[in-house]
Coordinates of C-alpha atoms in Angstrom, one line a residue:
Chain A
X1 CA -49.6 -71.8 -77.0
X2 CA -52.5 -70.5 -78.5
X3 CA -54.5 -73.5 -77.0
X4 CA -53.0 -71.6 -73.2
X5 CA -54.5 -68.5 -74.5
X6 CA -58.0 -69.3 -74.5
X7 CA -57.4 -71.7 -72.0
X8 CA -56.8 -68.6 -70.2
X9 CA -59.4 -66.4 -71.0
X10 CA -61.6 -69.2 -69.9
X11 CA -60.2 -69.6 -66.1
X12 CA -60.5 -65.4 -65.9
X13 CA -63.9 -65.2 -67.1
X14 CA -64.7 -67.3 -64.7
X15 CA -62.9 -65.9 -62.4
X16 CA -64.4 -62.8 -63.0
X17 CA -67.8 -64.5 -63.2
X18 CA -67.4 -65.5 -59.8
X19 CA -66.9 -62.6 -58.4
X20 CA -69.8 -60.5 -59.7
X21 CA -72.1 -63.4 -58.8
X22 CA -71.0 -63.3 -54.8
X23 CA -70.5 -59.7 -54.7
X24 CA -73.2 -58.9 -52.7
X25 CA -72.4 -61.1 -50.0
X26 CA -69.4 -59.1 -48.9
X27 CA -69.7 -55.6 -51.1
X28 CA -72.5 -53.0 -49.4
X29 CA -74.3 -51.2 -51.7
X30 CA -71.9 -47.9 -52.5
X31 CA -69.1 -51.2 -53.7
X32 CA -72.2 -52.5 -55.9
X33 CA -73.1 -49.5 -57.4
X34 CA -69.9 -49.2 -58.6
X35 CA -69.7 -52.2 -59.8
X36 CA -72.9 -51.1 -61.8
X37 CA -71.3 -48.2 -62.9
X38 CA -68.0 -50.5 -64.0
X39 CA -70.7 -52.7 -66.1
X40 CA -72.1 -49.9 -67.9
X41 CA -68.4 -48.4 -68.7
X42 CA -67.7 -52.3 -69.3
X43 CA -71.1 -51.9 -72.5
X44 CA -69.7 -48.5 -73.8
X45 CA -66.4 -49.6 -74.4
X46 CA -66.8 -52.9 -76.0
X47 CA -69.0 -50.9 -78.6
X48 CA -66.9 -47.9 -79.3
X49 CA -63.8 -50.8 -79.4
X50 CA -65.8 -52.2 -82.4
X51 CA -65.9 -49.1 -84.6
X52 CA -61.8 -46.9 -82.6
X53 CA -60.6 -51.0 -82.4
X54 CA -61.2 -52.8 -84.9
X55 CA -62.3 -51.0 -87.4
X56 CA -59.9 -48.0 -86.5
X57 CA -62.1 -45.4 -86.8
X58 CA -61.4 -42.5 -84.7
X59 CA -64.4 -40.9 -83.1
X60 CA -64.7 -39.5 -79.7
X61 CA -67.9 -38.9 -79.9
X62 CA -69.3 -42.3 -79.0
X63 CA -72.0 -40.4 -75.6
X64 CA -74.0 -39.3 -78.6
X65 CA -75.1 -42.9 -79.7
X66 CA -75.8 -43.2 -76.0
X67 CA -77.5 -40.4 -75.2
X68 CA -79.4 -41.2 -78.1
X69 CA -80.7 -45.0 -77.1
X70 CA -81.1 -43.5 -73.8
X71 CA -83.7 -41.1 -74.6
X72 CA -85.3 -43.0 -76.6
X73 CA -86.4 -45.4 -73.7
X74 CA -87.1 -42.4 -71.7
X75 CA -88.8 -40.9 -74.0
X76 CA -90.6 -44.1 -75.2
X77 CA -91.4 -45.6 -70.9
X78 CA -93.2 -41.9 -70.1
X79 CA -94.3 -41.5 -73.0
X80 CA -96.2 -44.3 -74.2
X81 CA -96.0 -46.8 -70.7
X82 CA -93.5 -48.6 -72.8
X83 CA -91.7 -50.8 -70.3
X84 CA -88.5 -50.1 -69.9
X85 CA -86.1 -53.1 -70.7
X86 CA -89.1 -53.4 -74.1
X87 CA -87.6 -50.1 -75.8
X88 CA -84.0 -51.8 -75.7
X89 CA -84.9 -52.7 -79.7
X90 CA -85.9 -49.7 -80.1
X91 CA -83.3 -48.2 -78.6
X92 CA -81.0 -50.2 -80.9
X93 CA -82.0 -49.4 -83.9
X94 CA -82.0 -45.9 -83.4
X95 CA -78.8 -45.4 -82.0
X96 CA -77.5 -47.6 -85.3
X97 CA -80.2 -45.4 -87.9
X98 CA -78.6 -41.6 -86.1
X99 CA -75.2 -43.7 -87.0
X100 CA -75.5 -44.6 -90.3
X101 CA -77.0 -41.0 -91.3
X102 CA -74.3 -39.0 -89.5
X103 CA -71.7 -40.8 -90.9
X104 CA -72.3 -41.5 -94.1
X105 CA -71.2 -37.7 -94.5
X106 CA -67.9 -38.4 -92.5
X107 CA -67.0 -42.2 -92.4
X108 CA -64.5 -41.6 -95.2
X109 CA -62.3 -39.1 -93.3
X110 CA -59.1 -40.1 -92.3
X111 CA -58.1 -40.3 -88.2
X112 CA -57.2 -36.8 -86.8
X113 CA -60.4 -34.4 -89.1
X114 CA -62.6 -38.4 -88.8
X115 CA -62.2 -36.9 -84.2
X116 CA -62.4 -33.6 -84.1
X117 CA -66.2 -34.5 -86.8
X118 CA -66.7 -36.4 -84.6
X119 CA -66.1 -34.3 -81.0
X120 CA -69.1 -32.1 -83.0
X121 CA -71.4 -34.5 -83.2
X122 CA -71.6 -35.0 -79.7
X123 CA -72.1 -31.9 -79.0
X124 CA -73.9 -31.9 -81.6
X125 CA -76.4 -34.6 -79.7
X126 CA -76.2 -33.0 -76.1
X127 CA -76.9 -29.5 -77.0
X128 CA -79.6 -30.7 -79.1
X129 CA -80.7 -32.8 -76.1
X130 CA -80.2 -29.3 -73.9
X131 CA -82.5 -27.4 -75.8
X132 CA -86.0 -29.6 -75.8
X133 CA -85.7 -30.6 -79.0
X134 CA -88.7 -31.2 -80.8
X135 CA -90.4 -30.6 -77.6
X136 CA -89.2 -34.8 -75.7
X137 CA -86.0 -35.0 -74.0
X138 CA -86.9 -32.3 -71.7
X139 CA -84.7 -29.6 -71.3
X140 CA -81.9 -29.5 -68.9
X141 CA -84.0 -30.8 -66.4
X142 CA -84.2 -33.7 -68.3
X143 CA -86.4 -36.5 -68.7
X144 CA -88.3 -38.2 -64.7
X145 CA -89.8 -40.9 -63.5
X146 CA -88.9 -43.0 -66.3
X147 CA -90.3 -46.4 -64.9
X148 CA -88.1 -49.6 -63.0
X149 CA -87.4 -52.4 -65.2
X150 CA -89.5 -56.0 -64.3
X151 CA -88.6 -59.2 -65.1
X152 CA -90.7 -62.7 -65.0
X153 CA -92.8 -60.3 -62.8
X154 CA -90.1 -58.6 -60.1
X155 CA -89.8 -55.4 -60.8
X156 CA -85.5 -54.7 -59.9
X157 CA -84.9 -52.4 -57.8
X158 CA -81.9 -52.4 -55.9
X159 CA -78.7 -52.0 -56.2
X160 CA -77.8 -56.1 -57.1
X161 CA -80.9 -56.5 -58.6
X162 CA -80.0 -54.2 -60.9
X163 CA -75.5 -55.9 -60.6
X164 CA -76.9 -59.0 -62.3
X165 CA -79.1 -57.3 -64.9
X166 CA -76.6 -55.0 -66.1
X167 CA -73.2 -58.0 -65.7
X168 CA -75.4 -61.0 -68.1
X169 CA -76.4 -58.2 -70.4
X170 CA -72.0 -57.6 -70.2
X171 CA -71.9 -61.8 -70.0
X172 CA -73.9 -62.6 -73.7
X173 CA -72.3 -58.9 -75.1
X174 CA -68.9 -60.6 -74.4
X175 CA -69.8 -63.7 -75.8
X176 CA -71.3 -61.5 -78.8
X177 CA -68.6 -59.8 -79.6
X178 CA -66.3 -62.6 -79.6
X179 CA -67.9 -64.1 -82.1
X180 CA -68.0 -61.5 -83.9
X181 CA -64.3 -61.1 -84.1
X182 CA -64.0 -64.9 -84.9
X183 CA -65.9 -63.5 -88.0
X184 CA -65.6 -62.8 -91.9
X185 CA -67.1 -59.8 -90.5
X186 CA -65.1 -59.2 -87.4
X187 CA -61.6 -59.4 -90.2
X188 CA -62.9 -56.6 -93.0
X189 CA -63.4 -55.1 -90.3
X190 CA -59.3 -55.1 -88.7
X191 CA -58.3 -54.8 -92.3
X192 CA -59.5 -51.5 -92.6
X193 CA -57.9 -50.8 -89.4
X194 CA -54.9 -52.3 -90.5
X195 CA -54.7 -50.7 -94.4
X196 CA -58.4 -49.7 -95.6
X197 CA -56.7 -49.8 -99.4
X198 CA -55.6 -52.9 -99.7
X199 CA -58.8 -53.2 -98.3
X200 CA -60.7 -52.5 -100.4
X201 CA -58.2 -53.0 -103.3
X202 CA -58.8 -56.9 -102.0
X203 CA -62.8 -56.8 -102.0
X204 CA -63.4 -56.1 -99.2
X205 CA -66.3 -52.9 -99.9
X206 CA -64.5 -50.3 -97.0
X207 CA -67.1 -47.9 -96.9
X208 CA -69.4 -50.0 -96.4
X209 CA -68.1 -51.6 -92.9
X210 CA -67.5 -48.2 -92.0
X211 CA -70.8 -47.6 -91.7
X212 CA -72.0 -51.0 -90.0
X213 CA -69.3 -50.5 -87.8
X214 CA -70.5 -47.0 -86.9
X215 CA -74.4 -48.5 -87.3
X216 CA -73.4 -51.5 -84.8
X217 CA -71.6 -49.6 -82.1
X218 CA -73.6 -47.5 -82.1
X219 CA -76.9 -49.9 -81.9
X220 CA -74.9 -51.4 -78.0
X221 CA -74.8 -47.9 -76.3
X222 CA -77.8 -46.5 -78.0
X223 CA -78.9 -50.5 -76.0
X224 CA -76.7 -49.9 -72.4
X225 CA -78.1 -46.1 -72.8
X226 CA -81.7 -47.8 -72.0
X227 CA -79.8 -49.9 -69.2
X228 CA -78.4 -46.8 -67.8
X229 CA -82.1 -44.7 -67.3
X230 CA -83.6 -47.5 -66.2
X231 CA -81.2 -47.8 -62.6
X232 CA -81.3 -43.8 -62.8
X233 CA -85.4 -43.6 -64.0
X234 CA -84.3 -40.2 -64.5
X235 CA -81.8 -38.6 -67.1
X236 CA -80.4 -35.6 -68.7
X237 CA -77.7 -34.5 -71.6
X238 CA -75.0 -34.1 -68.7
X239 CA -74.6 -37.6 -68.7
X240 CA -73.8 -37.5 -72.3
X241 CA -71.3 -34.6 -72.0
X242 CA -67.6 -34.7 -74.6
X243 CA -66.4 -35.8 -70.9
X244 CA -67.8 -39.2 -71.8
X245 CA -66.9 -40.0 -74.4
X246 CA -63.7 -39.1 -73.4
X247 CA -63.5 -41.2 -70.6
X248 CA -64.7 -44.2 -73.5
X249 CA -61.7 -43.6 -75.8
X250 CA -59.5 -44.1 -73.0
X251 CA -61.1 -46.7 -71.7
X252 CA -59.9 -48.4 -75.4
X253 CA -56.4 -47.4 -75.4
X254 CA -55.3 -47.7 -72.3
X255 CA -56.9 -50.9 -72.1
X256 CA -56.0 -52.5 -75.2
X257 CA -57.0 -51.4 -78.7
X258 CA -59.2 -54.5 -80.6
X259 CA -58.6 -56.1 -77.7
X260 CA -61.5 -57.6 -75.6
X261 CA -60.2 -58.6 -72.3
X262 CA -58.3 -55.4 -72.7
X263 CA -61.3 -52.8 -73.0
X264 CA -63.2 -54.4 -70.2
X265 CA -60.0 -54.4 -68.0
X266 CA -59.6 -50.7 -69.2
X267 CA -63.0 -49.9 -68.0
X268 CA -62.8 -51.5 -64.4
X269 CA -59.3 -49.4 -64.3
X270 CA -60.4 -46.2 -65.4
X271 CA -63.7 -47.0 -63.5
X272 CA -62.3 -48.3 -59.8
X273 CA -58.9 -46.1 -59.8
X274 CA -60.2 -42.6 -59.2
X275 CA -62.7 -44.6 -56.1
X276 CA -59.6 -46.6 -54.7
X277 CA -57.5 -43.0 -54.9
X278 CA -59.8 -41.3 -52.2
X279 CA -58.1 -41.5 -49.8
X280 CA -56.3 -38.3 -51.8
X281 CA -58.7 -36.3 -51.4
X282 CA -58.7 -33.2 -53.6
X283 CA -55.6 -34.4 -55.6
X284 CA -57.0 -38.3 -56.5
X285 CA -57.4 -37.3 -59.7
X286 CA -53.9 -36.0 -60.1
X287 CA -53.4 -38.2 -58.8
X288 CA -55.0 -40.6 -61.8
X289 CA -53.4 -38.6 -63.9
X290 CA -50.2 -39.1 -63.8
X291 CA -51.5 -43.1 -63.3
X292 CA -52.6 -42.4 -66.6
X293 CA -49.8 -40.9 -68.5
X294 CA -47.6 -43.4 -66.6
X295 CA -49.1 -46.3 -68.1
X296 CA -49.2 -44.9 -71.2
X297 CA -45.6 -44.3 -71.2
X298 CA -44.7 -47.4 -70.4
X299 CA -47.1 -49.6 -72.0
X300 CA -47.8 -47.7 -75.5
X301 CA -49.7 -51.0 -76.5
X302 CA -52.6 -50.7 -73.5
X303 CA -52.9 -52.7 -70.3
X304 CA -53.5 -56.6 -72.5
X305 CA -53.5 -56.1 -76.0
X306 CA -54.3 -59.7 -76.3
X307 CA -56.0 -60.6 -79.3
X308 CA -57.2 -64.6 -79.5
X309 CA -56.1 -66.1 -82.7
X310 CA -58.2 -66.6 -85.3
X311 CA -57.3 -69.8 -86.3
X312 CA -54.3 -72.1 -84.6
X313 CA -51.4 -74.1 -86.4
X314 CA -54.2 -77.0 -86.0
X315 CA -56.9 -75.1 -88.1
X316 CA -54.0 -75.0 -90.8
X317 CA -53.0 -78.3 -90.3
X318 CA -57.0 -79.5 -89.9
X319 CA -57.6 -76.9 -93.3
X320 CA -54.6 -78.1 -94.7
X321 CA -56.2 -82.1 -95.5
X322 CA -59.5 -81.7 -96.2
X323 CA -58.2 -79.6 -99.7
Chain B
X1 CA -62.8 -62.0 -130.6
X2 CA -62.7 -59.3 -128.0
X3 CA -59.8 -59.0 -125.5
X4 CA -59.7 -59.8 -121.4
X5 CA -59.1 -56.2 -121.0
X6 CA -59.0 -52.7 -123.7
X7 CA -57.6 -50.5 -122.8
X8 CA -59.1 -46.5 -124.9
X9 CA -57.5 -44.0 -125.0
X10 CA -57.1 -43.2 -120.9
X11 CA -56.0 -39.6 -119.8
X12 CA -55.6 -39.1 -116.7
X13 CA -53.9 -35.5 -115.1
X14 CA -52.9 -34.1 -111.9
X15 CA -53.1 -30.8 -111.6
X16 CA -51.2 -30.0 -115.0
X17 CA -49.3 -32.6 -115.2
X18 CA -50.6 -35.1 -117.7
X19 CA -49.8 -38.3 -116.3
X20 CA -51.8 -40.8 -118.8
X21 CA -52.3 -39.2 -121.7
X22 CA -53.9 -41.1 -124.2
X23 CA -52.9 -44.7 -123.3
X24 CA -54.1 -47.2 -125.4
X25 CA -53.6 -51.4 -125.2
X26 CA -55.3 -54.8 -125.2
X27 CA -54.5 -57.3 -122.7
X28 CA -55.2 -61.0 -124.3
X29 CA -56.7 -63.8 -122.2
X30 CA -54.6 -66.0 -120.9
X31 CA -51.2 -64.8 -121.4
X32 CA -48.0 -62.4 -119.7
X33 CA -48.5 -58.7 -120.5
X34 CA -45.8 -56.6 -118.9
X35 CA -46.0 -52.6 -118.6
X36 CA -42.0 -51.0 -119.4
X37 CA -41.4 -47.7 -119.5
X38 CA -38.5 -45.2 -116.7
X39 CA -39.8 -44.2 -113.5
X40 CA -42.2 -41.6 -114.3
X41 CA -43.4 -43.3 -117.0
X42 CA -46.9 -43.7 -115.6
X43 CA -47.0 -47.0 -115.5
X44 CA -48.6 -47.3 -111.9
X45 CA -51.2 -45.0 -112.2
X46 CA -52.4 -46.8 -115.2
X47 CA -52.8 -49.3 -113.0
X48 CA -54.4 -48.2 -110.4
X49 CA -56.5 -46.6 -112.9
X50 CA -57.4 -50.0 -114.2
X51 CA -57.9 -50.9 -110.5
X52 CA -60.5 -48.3 -109.8
X53 CA -57.9 -46.0 -107.3
X54 CA -58.2 -43.4 -110.0
X55 CA -61.0 -42.3 -112.3
X56 CA -59.9 -41.7 -116.1
X57 CA -60.5 -38.0 -117.1
X58 CA -60.6 -39.7 -120.6
X59 CA -60.7 -43.1 -122.7
X60 CA -62.8 -46.2 -122.0
X61 CA -62.0 -49.4 -120.0
X62 CA -63.2 -52.7 -120.5
X63 CA -63.3 -56.8 -119.0
X64 CA -64.5 -59.4 -120.5
X65 CA -67.0 -56.8 -122.9
X66 CA -68.4 -54.7 -119.5
X67 CA -66.3 -51.4 -118.4
X68 CA -65.7 -51.6 -115.3
X69 CA -64.0 -47.4 -115.3
X70 CA -66.9 -46.0 -113.1
X71 CA -66.8 -48.9 -110.8
X72 CA -65.4 -48.9 -107.3
X73 CA -62.2 -50.8 -106.2
X74 CA -63.9 -53.8 -104.8
X75 CA -66.4 -54.0 -107.7
X76 CA -63.5 -53.9 -109.8
X77 CA -62.2 -57.4 -108.0
X78 CA -65.3 -59.1 -107.4
X79 CA -65.1 -58.8 -111.8
X80 CA -62.2 -60.9 -111.8
X81 CA -58.9 -57.8 -111.3
X82 CA -57.6 -58.8 -108.7
X83 CA -53.4 -57.0 -107.6
X84 CA -50.4 -56.3 -105.6
X85 CA -49.5 -53.5 -104.7
X86 CA -45.4 -51.5 -105.7
X87 CA -44.7 -51.1 -102.3
X88 CA -45.9 -53.7 -100.4
X89 CA -49.4 -53.5 -98.3
X90 CA -49.6 -56.3 -96.1
X91 CA -51.6 -57.0 -93.2
X92 CA -48.9 -55.9 -90.6
X93 CA -50.8 -57.0 -87.3
X94 CA -52.3 -59.8 -88.6
X95 CA -50.7 -63.7 -89.9
X96 CA -50.3 -64.9 -93.2
X97 CA -53.6 -67.0 -93.5
X98 CA -55.6 -64.5 -92.2
X99 CA -54.1 -61.9 -94.8
X100 CA -54.4 -64.4 -97.2
X101 CA -58.0 -64.9 -96.2
X102 CA -58.5 -60.9 -97.3
X103 CA -58.2 -62.4 -100.4
X104 CA -61.4 -64.6 -100.2
X105 CA -63.4 -62.1 -98.7
X106 CA -65.4 -61.3 -102.5
X107 CA -66.3 -65.0 -102.5
X108 CA -67.8 -65.4 -99.2
X109 CA -70.6 -63.7 -97.9
X110 CA -71.2 -63.9 -94.2
X111 CA -72.1 -60.9 -92.8
X112 CA -72.1 -59.9 -88.9
X113 CA -75.6 -61.5 -88.3
X114 CA -73.6 -64.6 -89.3
X115 CA -71.2 -63.9 -86.9
X116 CA -73.3 -63.5 -84.0
X117 CA -75.6 -66.8 -84.9
X118 CA -73.1 -68.5 -86.2
X119 CA -75.6 -70.9 -88.6
X120 CA -74.2 -74.4 -89.8
X121 CA -74.0 -73.2 -93.9
X122 CA -71.9 -70.1 -92.3
X123 CA -69.0 -72.6 -90.1
X124 CA -68.7 -74.4 -93.5
X125 CA -68.0 -71.1 -95.4
X126 CA -65.3 -70.1 -93.2
X127 CA -63.8 -73.4 -93.0
X128 CA -63.6 -74.0 -96.3
X129 CA -62.3 -70.1 -96.7
X130 CA -59.4 -70.9 -94.5
X131 CA -58.6 -73.9 -96.1
X132 CA -58.6 -71.8 -99.1
X133 CA -56.2 -69.4 -97.6
X134 CA -53.9 -72.6 -96.8
X135 CA -53.7 -74.3 -100.6
X136 CA -52.9 -70.4 -102.2
X137 CA -50.3 -69.9 -99.4
X138 CA -48.2 -73.6 -100.4
X139 CA -49.1 -72.4 -104.3
X140 CA -46.6 -69.4 -103.4
X141 CA -44.8 -71.7 -100.4
X142 CA -45.3 -70.3 -97.5
X143 CA -47.7 -72.9 -95.5
X144 CA -44.9 -72.7 -93.1
X145 CA -45.3 -69.4 -92.3
X146 CA -48.9 -69.7 -92.4
X147 CA -49.3 -68.4 -88.6
X148 CA -46.9 -65.4 -89.1
X149 CA -47.8 -62.3 -88.3
X150 CA -47.0 -59.9 -91.7
X151 CA -44.6 -57.6 -90.3
X152 CA -42.5 -60.8 -89.3
X153 CA -41.8 -61.9 -92.8
X154 CA -39.4 -61.8 -94.4
X155 CA -39.9 -58.6 -97.3
X156 CA -39.8 -61.9 -100.9
X157 CA -42.3 -63.4 -98.8
X158 CA -44.3 -60.1 -98.7
X159 CA -44.4 -60.1 -101.4
X160 CA -45.5 -63.7 -102.3
X161 CA -48.4 -63.5 -99.7
X162 CA -49.5 -60.2 -101.9
X163 CA -49.7 -62.6 -104.5
X164 CA -51.7 -65.7 -102.2
X165 CA -54.2 -62.6 -101.4
X166 CA -54.2 -61.5 -105.1
X167 CA -54.5 -65.7 -106.1
X168 CA -58.0 -66.1 -103.4
X169 CA -60.0 -63.5 -104.9
X170 CA -60.1 -66.1 -107.6
X171 CA -59.4 -63.4 -110.3
X172 CA -59.0 -64.1 -114.5
X173 CA -56.7 -61.1 -115.0
X174 CA -53.9 -60.4 -111.7
X175 CA -51.7 -57.0 -111.5
X176 CA -48.4 -57.6 -110.1
X177 CA -46.9 -53.6 -110.3
X178 CA -43.2 -54.6 -109.4
X179 CA -43.3 -58.1 -108.1
X180 CA -40.1 -58.2 -108.4
X181 CA -38.4 -55.3 -106.9
X182 CA -36.6 -55.6 -103.3
X183 CA -35.8 -59.3 -104.6
X184 CA -32.5 -60.8 -105.1
X185 CA -31.7 -63.1 -107.9
X186 CA -32.6 -66.3 -106.7
X187 CA -35.4 -65.1 -105.1
X188 CA -36.8 -63.6 -108.7
X189 CA -35.3 -67.4 -110.5
X190 CA -38.5 -68.5 -108.1
X191 CA -40.2 -64.8 -108.8
X192 CA -40.2 -66.5 -112.5
X193 CA -40.8 -69.8 -111.8
X194 CA -44.3 -68.8 -109.6
X195 CA -45.2 -66.6 -112.7
X196 CA -45.6 -69.8 -114.3
X197 CA -47.5 -71.5 -112.1
X198 CA -50.3 -69.0 -112.1
X199 CA -50.8 -69.0 -115.9
X200 CA -50.6 -71.9 -116.1
X201 CA -53.7 -71.7 -114.2
X202 CA -55.3 -69.8 -116.3
X203 CA -54.5 -66.7 -115.1
X204 CA -53.6 -64.0 -117.4
X205 CA -50.7 -61.4 -115.3
X206 CA -49.6 -58.1 -115.9
X207 CA -47.1 -56.6 -114.2
X208 CA -44.8 -53.6 -114.1
X209 CA -41.7 -54.5 -113.6
X210 CA -37.5 -52.1 -113.6
X211 CA -36.3 -56.1 -113.9
X212 CA -35.5 -56.7 -117.4
X213 CA -34.5 -59.8 -117.4
X214 CA -37.3 -61.0 -115.6
X215 CA -39.9 -58.9 -118.2
X216 CA -37.7 -60.6 -121.0
X217 CA -38.4 -64.2 -120.0
X218 CA -41.5 -64.1 -118.3
X219 CA -44.0 -62.2 -120.4
X220 CA -45.1 -62.4 -124.0
X221 CA -46.1 -58.8 -125.0
X222 CA -44.6 -56.3 -124.2
X223 CA -45.7 -52.2 -123.4
X224 CA -43.6 -49.2 -123.6
X225 CA -44.7 -45.7 -121.7
X226 CA -42.5 -42.8 -120.6
X227 CA -44.0 -39.6 -120.0
X228 CA -47.5 -40.9 -120.0
X229 CA -47.3 -42.2 -123.3
X230 CA -47.9 -44.8 -125.2
X231 CA -44.1 -45.4 -127.5
X232 CA -43.8 -49.1 -128.7
X233 CA -45.6 -52.6 -128.6
X234 CA -44.8 -55.7 -129.3
X235 CA -42.9 -59.3 -128.1
X236 CA -40.1 -59.0 -126.0
X237 CA -37.9 -59.0 -129.0
X238 CA -38.8 -56.8 -131.4
X239 CA -39.2 -54.6 -128.0
X240 CA -35.0 -54.8 -127.3
X241 CA -34.7 -53.9 -131.2
X242 CA -37.1 -50.8 -130.4
X243 CA -34.7 -47.5 -131.2
X244 CA -37.9 -45.3 -129.3
X245 CA -37.3 -47.7 -126.9
X246 CA -33.4 -47.4 -126.4
X247 CA -33.5 -44.2 -126.3
X248 CA -35.8 -43.1 -123.6
X249 CA -33.9 -46.3 -121.9
X250 CA -30.5 -44.9 -123.2
X251 CA -30.9 -41.2 -124.3
X252 CA -30.2 -40.0 -127.3
X253 CA -26.4 -39.3 -128.6
X254 CA -24.6 -36.5 -128.6
X255 CA -24.5 -35.0 -131.8

């Protein structure tokens, strides 16, 4: 049973990878761009899943960390001519430090209270960007003229080139996040989600893990911001509004909170469905909303509430034998 | 020689209500101590003060000659006091073995970076932690249910799983809050055997329990609370004969 789910997951990832690799052969530039968008949202949703799905911390201001990463990359690139991909670590660190600082005083809040605070956080960041904070962010116009990424001396500019860059990053992220899930760190986040009092009472430093969840989730959102800035070459505050945070929250809950493949499916559906419903013209968001409601009523646990078992029966048997 | 745990003049009020008032008692290393009293006497509050869930208004709590009354809960667990909860608090959506691994958390150290890079020491640490968790499951008689989600276990099994999780933290002192609550007679009988085996491992036990037959059989020292105050302390025989204890439990005779 356990072995079968692992195999199924591997087959699913292999098929998805094959589809992405072959996509430029049968999709036009428009749909390739949709796929790029899907990739960025998959990254953002996975990073939010660390905070919301794994640690159970209701964060509805995730776009703030995405924005911090994107602006860090844009500022370093346009002002100091640092190649855009070289700014990835800086975006990750700045977003993580920012998240740790702002989360520190509020992270002990539970559920709905934290949700309200993070909504406020997202708005503060957006408004600060609009008001050209420190004279660095370019106000409502944003920052333009961000240079194209170079990979091994090759300039990335066309949709199918970005497709490979973004989805390679997705592949690495999925691998790393599965490793995280299967570790002492990942378990600690789950203990926190299931029962913070029992987690602390079992010896888990819950305050520390809350902050780490925020910092790590923000770091990944920050790096996604860099990729976004590189792809668009122009960024402005309107790309990081409240709606972005809501959509990311939706992807995690809809796909299956805490499940990596589930969150990927959630992100794909939330980006692709409105495109598919273009036939309904102005009613497309209505249809999309209805689909969403029906799914939440019929499957409240999410579409793919599937988690890899950390231990299989064979592991337990082996552990029992070695002791 | 000083006791393993020393509770000295501990007081805790919630608003106008004094839940625990000037309570003093010792827990000697290697013993099984019972904390009893009528409902609302302040037993669980006393436990929460020891484990750092609450902070005492007055008084000191020392464990192994070290003040712990200002330490945070996870630090107290690390210092060697593990507990179970009155209303079972397991990680419901996780398997039994993952629940027990929570107890191993404070004795292992690999972090996020270790998880991403998976160095050999981290792989070894995980394997050892899993082996220990399986051992503790076997110790409480749940070896065959390792893969079961905690929420799917029978109530008595959930209580034993909580004990396994506490034991996995290598405690010197285990605090059990109504371990026989909701158990039938046969399960209670097994629990008494389990308490004996925990003690045989050299682990000291402090427990709250309403089942008097369990308390009288399992404990060698009993502390009685009523209205937040200690009214008696002594051996089971002495407690059973103590008029104040009888009064607390049965009420005074109408004159």
